[in-house]
XYZ file of C-alpha atoms in Angstrom:
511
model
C 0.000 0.000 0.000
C 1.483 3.416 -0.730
C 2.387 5.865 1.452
C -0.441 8.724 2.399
C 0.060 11.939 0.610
C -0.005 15.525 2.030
C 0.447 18.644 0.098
C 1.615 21.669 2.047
C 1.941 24.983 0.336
C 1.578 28.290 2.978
C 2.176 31.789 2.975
C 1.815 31.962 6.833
C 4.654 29.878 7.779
C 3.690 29.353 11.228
C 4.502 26.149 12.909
C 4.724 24.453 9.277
C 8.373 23.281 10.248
C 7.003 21.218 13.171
C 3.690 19.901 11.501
C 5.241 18.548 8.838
C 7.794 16.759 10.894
C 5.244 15.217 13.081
C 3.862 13.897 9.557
C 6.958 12.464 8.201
C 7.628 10.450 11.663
C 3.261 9.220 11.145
C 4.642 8.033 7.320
C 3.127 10.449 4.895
C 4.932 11.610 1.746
C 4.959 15.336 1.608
C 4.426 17.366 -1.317
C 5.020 21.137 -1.707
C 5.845 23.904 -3.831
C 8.371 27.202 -4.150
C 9.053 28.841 -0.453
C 7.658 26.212 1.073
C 9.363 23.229 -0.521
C 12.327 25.500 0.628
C 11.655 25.801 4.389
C 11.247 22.488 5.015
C 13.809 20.932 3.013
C 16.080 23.142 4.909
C 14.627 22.117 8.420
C 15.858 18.449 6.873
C 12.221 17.340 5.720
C 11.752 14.546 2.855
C 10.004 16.848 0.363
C 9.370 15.717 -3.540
C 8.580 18.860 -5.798
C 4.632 19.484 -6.842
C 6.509 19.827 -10.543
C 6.994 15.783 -9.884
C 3.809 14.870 -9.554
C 2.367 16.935 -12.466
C 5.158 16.415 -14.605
C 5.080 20.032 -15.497
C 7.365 23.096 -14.279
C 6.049 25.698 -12.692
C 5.522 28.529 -14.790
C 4.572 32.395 -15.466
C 6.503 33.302 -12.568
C 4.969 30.375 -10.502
C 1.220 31.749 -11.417
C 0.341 27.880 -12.732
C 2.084 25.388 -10.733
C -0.775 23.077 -8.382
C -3.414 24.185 -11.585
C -3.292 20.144 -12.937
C -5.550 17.021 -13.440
C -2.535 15.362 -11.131
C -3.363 17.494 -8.362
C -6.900 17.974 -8.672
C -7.998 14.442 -9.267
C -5.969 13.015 -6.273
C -8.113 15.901 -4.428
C -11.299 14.902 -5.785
C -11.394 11.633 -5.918
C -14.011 9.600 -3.801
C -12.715 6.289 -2.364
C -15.625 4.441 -2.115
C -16.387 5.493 -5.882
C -14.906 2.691 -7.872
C -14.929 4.477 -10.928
C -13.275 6.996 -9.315
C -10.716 5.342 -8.139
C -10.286 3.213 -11.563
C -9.955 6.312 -13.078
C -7.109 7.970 -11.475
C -5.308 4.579 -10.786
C -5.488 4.425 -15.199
C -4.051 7.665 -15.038
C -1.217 6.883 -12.236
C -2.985 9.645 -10.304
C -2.287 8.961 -6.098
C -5.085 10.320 -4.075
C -3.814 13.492 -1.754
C -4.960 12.581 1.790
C -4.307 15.786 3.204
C -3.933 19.635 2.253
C -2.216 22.531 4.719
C -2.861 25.775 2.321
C -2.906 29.094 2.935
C -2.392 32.257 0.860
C -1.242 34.769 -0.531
C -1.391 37.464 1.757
C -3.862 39.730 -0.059
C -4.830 41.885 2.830
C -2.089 42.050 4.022
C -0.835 43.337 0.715
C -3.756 46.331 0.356
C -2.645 47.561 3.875
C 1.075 48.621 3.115
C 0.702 52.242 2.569
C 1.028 53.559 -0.935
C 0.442 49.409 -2.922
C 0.275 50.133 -6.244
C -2.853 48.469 -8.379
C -0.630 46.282 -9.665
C 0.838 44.959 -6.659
C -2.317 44.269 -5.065
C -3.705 42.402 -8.005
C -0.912 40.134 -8.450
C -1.124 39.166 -4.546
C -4.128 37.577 -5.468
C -3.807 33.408 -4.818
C -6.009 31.286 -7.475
C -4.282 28.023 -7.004
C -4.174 27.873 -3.091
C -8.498 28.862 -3.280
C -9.224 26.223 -5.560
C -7.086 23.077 -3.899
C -8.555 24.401 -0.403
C -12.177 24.005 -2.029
C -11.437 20.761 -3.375
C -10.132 19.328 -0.286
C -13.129 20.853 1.648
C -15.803 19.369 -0.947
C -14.357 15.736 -0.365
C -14.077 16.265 3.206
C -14.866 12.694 3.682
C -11.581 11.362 2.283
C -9.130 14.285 2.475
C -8.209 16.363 5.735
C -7.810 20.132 4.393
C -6.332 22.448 7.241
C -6.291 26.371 6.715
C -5.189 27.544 9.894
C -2.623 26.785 11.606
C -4.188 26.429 15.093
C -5.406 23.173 13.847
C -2.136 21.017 13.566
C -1.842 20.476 16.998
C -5.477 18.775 16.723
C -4.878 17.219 13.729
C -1.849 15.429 14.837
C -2.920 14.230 17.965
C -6.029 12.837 15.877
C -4.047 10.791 13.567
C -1.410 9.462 16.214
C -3.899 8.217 18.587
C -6.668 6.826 16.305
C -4.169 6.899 12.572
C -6.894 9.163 11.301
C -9.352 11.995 11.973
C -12.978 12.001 12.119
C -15.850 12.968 9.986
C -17.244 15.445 12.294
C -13.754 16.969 12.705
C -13.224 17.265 8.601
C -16.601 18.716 8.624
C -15.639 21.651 10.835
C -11.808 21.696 8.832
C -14.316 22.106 5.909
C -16.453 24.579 7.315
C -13.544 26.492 8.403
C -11.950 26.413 4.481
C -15.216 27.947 2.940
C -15.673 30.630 5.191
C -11.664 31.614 4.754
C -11.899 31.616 1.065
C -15.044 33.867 1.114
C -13.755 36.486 3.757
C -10.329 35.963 0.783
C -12.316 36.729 -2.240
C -14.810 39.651 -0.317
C -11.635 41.478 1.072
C -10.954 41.499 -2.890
C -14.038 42.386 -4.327
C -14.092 45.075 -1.287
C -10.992 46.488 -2.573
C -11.840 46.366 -6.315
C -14.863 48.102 -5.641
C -13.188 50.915 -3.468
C -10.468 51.401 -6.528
C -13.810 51.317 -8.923
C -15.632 54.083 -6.353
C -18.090 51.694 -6.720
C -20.761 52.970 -4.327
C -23.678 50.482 -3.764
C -23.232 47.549 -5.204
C -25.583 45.236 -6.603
C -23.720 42.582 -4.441
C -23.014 43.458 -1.281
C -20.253 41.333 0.510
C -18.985 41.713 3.846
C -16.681 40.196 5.643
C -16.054 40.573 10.086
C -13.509 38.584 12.299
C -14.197 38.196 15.749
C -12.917 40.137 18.394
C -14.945 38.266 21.051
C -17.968 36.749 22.382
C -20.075 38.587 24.859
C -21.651 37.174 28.157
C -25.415 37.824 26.660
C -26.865 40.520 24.217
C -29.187 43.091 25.359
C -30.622 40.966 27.981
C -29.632 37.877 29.395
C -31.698 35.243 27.572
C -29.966 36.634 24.317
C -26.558 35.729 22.722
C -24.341 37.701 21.519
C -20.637 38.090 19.803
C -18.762 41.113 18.788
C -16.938 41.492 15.248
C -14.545 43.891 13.603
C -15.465 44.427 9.626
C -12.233 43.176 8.044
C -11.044 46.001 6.259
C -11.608 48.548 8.992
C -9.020 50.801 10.423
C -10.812 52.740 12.834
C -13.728 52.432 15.529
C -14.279 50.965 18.994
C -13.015 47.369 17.582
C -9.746 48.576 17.498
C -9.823 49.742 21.335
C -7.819 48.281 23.506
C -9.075 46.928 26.997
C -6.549 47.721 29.672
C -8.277 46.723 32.606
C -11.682 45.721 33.976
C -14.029 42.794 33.305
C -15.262 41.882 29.753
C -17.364 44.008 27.733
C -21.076 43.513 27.606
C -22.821 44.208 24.044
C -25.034 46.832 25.848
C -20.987 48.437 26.869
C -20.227 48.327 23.189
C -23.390 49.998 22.128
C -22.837 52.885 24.691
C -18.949 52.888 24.576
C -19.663 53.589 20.857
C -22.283 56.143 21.168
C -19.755 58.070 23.894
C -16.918 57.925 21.768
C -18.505 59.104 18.398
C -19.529 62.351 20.294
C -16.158 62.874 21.454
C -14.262 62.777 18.426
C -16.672 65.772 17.410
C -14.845 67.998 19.394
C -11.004 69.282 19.612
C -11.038 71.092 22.675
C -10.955 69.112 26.042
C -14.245 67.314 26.270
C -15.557 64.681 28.990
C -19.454 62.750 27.609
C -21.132 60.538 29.778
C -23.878 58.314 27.783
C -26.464 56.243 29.742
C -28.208 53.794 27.329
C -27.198 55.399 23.358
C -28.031 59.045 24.692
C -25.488 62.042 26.176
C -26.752 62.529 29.831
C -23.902 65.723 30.468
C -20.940 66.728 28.106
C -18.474 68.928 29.233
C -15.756 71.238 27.443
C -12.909 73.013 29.172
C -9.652 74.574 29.249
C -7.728 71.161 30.646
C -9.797 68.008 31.295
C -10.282 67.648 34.677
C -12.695 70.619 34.102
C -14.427 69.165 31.218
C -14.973 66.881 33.554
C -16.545 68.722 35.885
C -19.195 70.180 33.774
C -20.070 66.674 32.067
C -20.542 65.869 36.052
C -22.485 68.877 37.282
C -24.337 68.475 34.197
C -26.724 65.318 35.571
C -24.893 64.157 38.853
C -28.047 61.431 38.827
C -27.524 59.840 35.312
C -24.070 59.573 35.205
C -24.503 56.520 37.734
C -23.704 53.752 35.984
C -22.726 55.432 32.731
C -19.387 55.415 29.888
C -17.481 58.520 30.132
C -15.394 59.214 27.103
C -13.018 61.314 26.003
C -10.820 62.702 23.460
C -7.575 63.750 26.194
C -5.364 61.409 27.881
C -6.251 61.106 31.366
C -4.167 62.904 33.633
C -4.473 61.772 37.758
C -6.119 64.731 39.063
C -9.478 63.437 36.669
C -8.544 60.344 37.779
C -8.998 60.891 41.684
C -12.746 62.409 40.201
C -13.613 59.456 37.980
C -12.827 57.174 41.127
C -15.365 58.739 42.923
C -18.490 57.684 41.077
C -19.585 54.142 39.334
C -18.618 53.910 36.118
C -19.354 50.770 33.673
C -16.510 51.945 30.945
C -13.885 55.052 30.564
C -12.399 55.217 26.995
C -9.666 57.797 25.990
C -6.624 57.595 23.532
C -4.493 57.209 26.803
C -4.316 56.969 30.372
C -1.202 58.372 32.495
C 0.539 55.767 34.591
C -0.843 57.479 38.010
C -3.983 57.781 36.787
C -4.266 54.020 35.602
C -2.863 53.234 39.464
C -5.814 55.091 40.459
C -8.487 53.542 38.431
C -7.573 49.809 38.592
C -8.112 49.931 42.273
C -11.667 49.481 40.650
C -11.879 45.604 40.145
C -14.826 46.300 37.371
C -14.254 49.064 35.824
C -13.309 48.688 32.284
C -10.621 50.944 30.745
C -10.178 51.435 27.185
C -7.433 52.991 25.023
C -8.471 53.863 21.274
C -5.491 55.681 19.616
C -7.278 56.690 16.041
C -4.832 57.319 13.836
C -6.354 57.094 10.552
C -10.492 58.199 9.212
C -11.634 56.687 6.515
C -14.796 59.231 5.454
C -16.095 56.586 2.829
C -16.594 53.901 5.319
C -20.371 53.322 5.340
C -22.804 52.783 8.234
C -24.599 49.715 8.647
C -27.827 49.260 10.335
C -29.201 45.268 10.262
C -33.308 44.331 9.992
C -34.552 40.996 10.151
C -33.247 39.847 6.953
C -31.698 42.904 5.576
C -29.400 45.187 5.788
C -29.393 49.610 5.959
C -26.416 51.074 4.112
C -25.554 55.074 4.115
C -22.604 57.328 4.372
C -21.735 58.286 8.093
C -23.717 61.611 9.101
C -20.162 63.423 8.793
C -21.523 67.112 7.512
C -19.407 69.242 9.009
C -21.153 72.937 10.234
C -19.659 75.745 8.380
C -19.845 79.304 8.698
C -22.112 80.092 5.312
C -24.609 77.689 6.926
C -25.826 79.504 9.497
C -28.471 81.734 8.425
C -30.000 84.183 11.483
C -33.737 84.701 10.540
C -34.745 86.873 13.628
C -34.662 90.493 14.311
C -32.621 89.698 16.896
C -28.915 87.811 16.490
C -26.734 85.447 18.170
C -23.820 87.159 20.858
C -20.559 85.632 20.174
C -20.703 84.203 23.362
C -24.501 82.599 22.483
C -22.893 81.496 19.085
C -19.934 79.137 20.315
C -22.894 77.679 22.717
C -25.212 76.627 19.407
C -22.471 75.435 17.664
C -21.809 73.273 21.033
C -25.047 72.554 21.013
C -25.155 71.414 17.455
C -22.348 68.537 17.906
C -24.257 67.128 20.566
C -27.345 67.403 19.263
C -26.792 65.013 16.200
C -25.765 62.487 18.134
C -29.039 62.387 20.955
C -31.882 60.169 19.468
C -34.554 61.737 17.658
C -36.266 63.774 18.187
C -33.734 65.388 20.006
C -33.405 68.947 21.783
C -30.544 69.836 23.672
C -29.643 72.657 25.770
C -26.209 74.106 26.593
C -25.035 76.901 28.569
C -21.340 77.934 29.483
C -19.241 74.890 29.042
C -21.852 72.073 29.236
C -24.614 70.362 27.961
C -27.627 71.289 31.047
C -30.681 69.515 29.372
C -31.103 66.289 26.680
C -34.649 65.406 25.264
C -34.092 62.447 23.592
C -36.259 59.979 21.520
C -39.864 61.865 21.932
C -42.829 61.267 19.594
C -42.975 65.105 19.104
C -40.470 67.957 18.786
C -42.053 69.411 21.728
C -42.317 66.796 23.885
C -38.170 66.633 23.896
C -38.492 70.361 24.389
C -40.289 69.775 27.464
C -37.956 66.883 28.787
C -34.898 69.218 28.199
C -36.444 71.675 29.964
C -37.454 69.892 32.895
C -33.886 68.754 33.074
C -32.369 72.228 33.215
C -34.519 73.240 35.728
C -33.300 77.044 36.773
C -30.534 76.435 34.630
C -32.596 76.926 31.215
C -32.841 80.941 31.949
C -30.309 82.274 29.687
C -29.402 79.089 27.957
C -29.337 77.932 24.132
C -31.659 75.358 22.229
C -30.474 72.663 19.542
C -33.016 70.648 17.718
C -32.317 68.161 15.266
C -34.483 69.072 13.240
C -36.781 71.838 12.057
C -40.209 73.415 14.100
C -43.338 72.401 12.523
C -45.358 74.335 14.818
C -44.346 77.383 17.103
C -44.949 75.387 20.332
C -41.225 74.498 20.704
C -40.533 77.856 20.722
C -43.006 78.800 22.997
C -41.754 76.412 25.851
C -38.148 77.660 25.196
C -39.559 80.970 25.926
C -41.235 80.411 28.664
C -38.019 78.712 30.765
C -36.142 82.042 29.215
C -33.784 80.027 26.964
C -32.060 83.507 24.836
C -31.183 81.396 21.553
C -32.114 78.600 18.925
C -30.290 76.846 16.022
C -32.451 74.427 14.186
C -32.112 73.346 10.316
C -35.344 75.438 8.905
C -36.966 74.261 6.040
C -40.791 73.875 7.759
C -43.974 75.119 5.643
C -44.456 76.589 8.765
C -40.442 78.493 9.776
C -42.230 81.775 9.547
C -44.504 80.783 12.751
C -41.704 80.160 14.561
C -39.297 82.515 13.531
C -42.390 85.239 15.057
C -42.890 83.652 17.969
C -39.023 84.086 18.559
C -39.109 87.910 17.469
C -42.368 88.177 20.115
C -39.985 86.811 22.543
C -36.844 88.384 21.942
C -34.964 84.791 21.257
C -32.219 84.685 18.263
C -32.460 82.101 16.072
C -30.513 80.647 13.477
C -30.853 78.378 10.304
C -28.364 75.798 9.328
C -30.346 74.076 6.224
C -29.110 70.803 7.684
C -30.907 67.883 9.689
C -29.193 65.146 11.702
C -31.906 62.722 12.478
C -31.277 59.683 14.582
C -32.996 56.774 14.842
């Protein structure tokens, strides 16, 4: 009986040396090709060229080499077919009993910076796809291994019981099809990015996990979290310094927290309480940006994310300390001030150092069955925006708080109304049925606060009641996209009141 066969051609050289020793000593003949051949021939391994067993060199710069009945049929073959097997014994084709392929590293590739076209094309593998798929389909009768956390598993398999079961192939299977269709998305990703293809009729996407989570939104529900391949930014990329895992409901808020931070370039502090801002605080240095996201709901804060965009220096980290926190993010922590926090066993710390935006990376929303693509609400708010429709204008002072007032504001579920004064945020209606209704909530929050504060809504007045209520707590400004049938209501009932309002001609709707 002749010796098993096993064909072994990787990029990711990873343990390789050691694998394929542990199959010479079990008695299989090993095949390979180019780099690989090399590495283990020079690690003293028995290897016999794939160019043997096709009879045919490797050409085009080793672009056809594995591409050969010779290969394929000894993949393909079923041994309990007997034609099968008449077939390839006619042709003095051996049956491959075992494949260890992976390839070209095409991601890899795209991600050095300035890859020419070219380059990136010719990183493409079309041999190493096709021998992993023909190994996976005749799973039954040929062991096909694409990562290389499997030899351990794989060896142990065949010393103790000379082979490895079907419901183990199955999963080596499973494994092969999903690697070759994150391979071939990641290309058709970058193709279409070079092709400013937009929307695609085809729509592939491809996500490695970064972890599973204890439960989803509630504790009957599971739940894992992913990072979208060919991202380079976003809260998959943070790193956890210290504190217990992550729950999806962490994520969720972690993200919300962190997305309203990177709006601003001054010192900022947010604190978000399920997907909504409950205080955010600017300031000269951070420990009082701090302060005002604090003093800005002392009550909601319990329990919440605080992030921001400043590394966090030991005098905030003496005030963080102080309350319960779930999560603090920030693109870095002092050494003092992580001494000070991990004396909290739970807390989880988080460093996200974004280095690079991609504006063309979509947002996805999922639906039971579907999927929501758009571009990121990114607009930024620039000065021939702003169009003041009252008698009465904006002080400088009242300006900087809109604007303030406007970064938060898109970010705060609709409909959304938001009030600022000074440095912080003072009152959040979030997620009402009506504009008003939010107006009310705000309000409420604010208490004496609202007198001589400023309004952001998300989006326009389409009645003068909003106005009204902002009047009555004596809030001196408004800036709100316009565009009602009804604008000139409103803008009256802020000229009867003395309030300045202004126009941006832009909505930020969240839902």
């Amino acid at each position: 009986m002749s010796k098993k066969r096993a064909l072994i051609s990787v990029s990711d050289k990873r343990g390789i040396v050691d694998f394929a020793k542990e199959l010479d000593t079990l008695g299989f003949e090993i095949i390979s090709t180019g780099g690989t051949k090399r590495t283990l021939e020079e690690a003293g391994i028995a290897v016999r060229s794939i160019s043997e067993i096709t009879g045919f060199p490797e050409i085009m710069d080793g672009r056809v080499k594995t591409l050969h009945p010779n290969i394929f049929a000894g993949l393909l073959a079923i041994r309990e077919n007997e034609s099968h097997m008449q077939q390839i014994k006619e042709q003095n084709i051996q049956p491959i009993d075992l494949v260890v392929v992976n390839l070209y590293p095409f991601k890899e590739t795209i991600s050095k910076p300035n890859v020419t076209f070219a380059e990136a094309i010719e990183n493409i593998d079309i041999g190493g796809p096709s021998m992993l798929r023909a190994a996976a389909k005749n799973h039954q009768d040929v062991i096909v291994i694409v990562d290389p956390k499997d030899y351990e598993l794989v060896i142990k398999m065949i010393r103790e019981n000379g082979n490895v079961d079907l419901s183990t192939r199955k999963q080596l299977a499973l494994k092969v099809f999903q690697h070759t269709a994150a391979y071939d998305t990641i290309i058709s990703q970058y193709l279409a990015e070079q092709l400013e293809v937009d929307a695609p009729e085809q729509l592939t996407l491809t996500f490695e996990k970064v972890q599973d989570l204890r439960y989803g939104e509630n504790p009957h529900q599971k739940a894992s979290f992913y990072r979208q391949s060919l991202a380079k930014e976003g809260l998959a990329f943070a790193k956890q310094l210290h504190g217990k895992e992550l729950s999806y409901n962490n994520i969720q808020d972690t993200n919300a927290a962190w997305e309203i931070a990177k709006e601003f370039t001054e010192p900022v502090v947010v604190a978000v309480k399920h997907m909504n801002p409950c205080g955010v605080g600017v300031g000269d240095n951070l420990l009082e940006a701090f302060t005002n996201a604090y003093e800005a709901d002392p009550v909601s804060i319990f329990g919440g994310i605080i992030a921001t965009n400043q590394i966090i220096d030991e005098e905030t980290a003496k005030k963080l300390k102080e309350i319960f926190l779930e999560v603090i993010i920030a693109p870095g922590f002092e050494e003092k001030a992580l001494e000070i926090l991990t004396t909290k066993k739970n807390l989880r710390l988080l460093e996200l150092k974004e280095e690079e935006h991609n504006p063309k990376a979509k947002k996805m929303i999922s639906v039971l069955g579907g999927l929501l693509v758009q571009d990121q609400d990114q607009r930024p708010l620039l000065d021939e925006d702003l169009t003041v429709v009252t008698k009465k204008a904006p002080t400088k002072e009242e300006m900087e708080q809109l604007r303030f007032a406007w970064k938060v504001v898109k970010h705060v579920k609709s409909n959304a109304i938001v009030l600022v004064k000074g440095k912080q945020t003072i009152g959040v209606g979030a997620g009402q049925m009506n504009r008003v209704g939010a107006a009310k909530i705000a309000i409420e929050q604010a208490g004496e606060k609202a007198k001589g504060s400023v309004m952001a809504s998300d989006a326009f007045f389409p009645m003068p009641d909003t106005v009204q209520e902002a009047a009555k707590a004596g809030i001196t400004a408004i800036i709100q996209p316009g565009g009602s049938i009804r604008d000139q209501d409103s803008i009256a009932e802020a000229d009867k009141h003395g309030i300045a309002m202004v126009f941006t001609g832009i909505r930020h709707f969240k839902h």
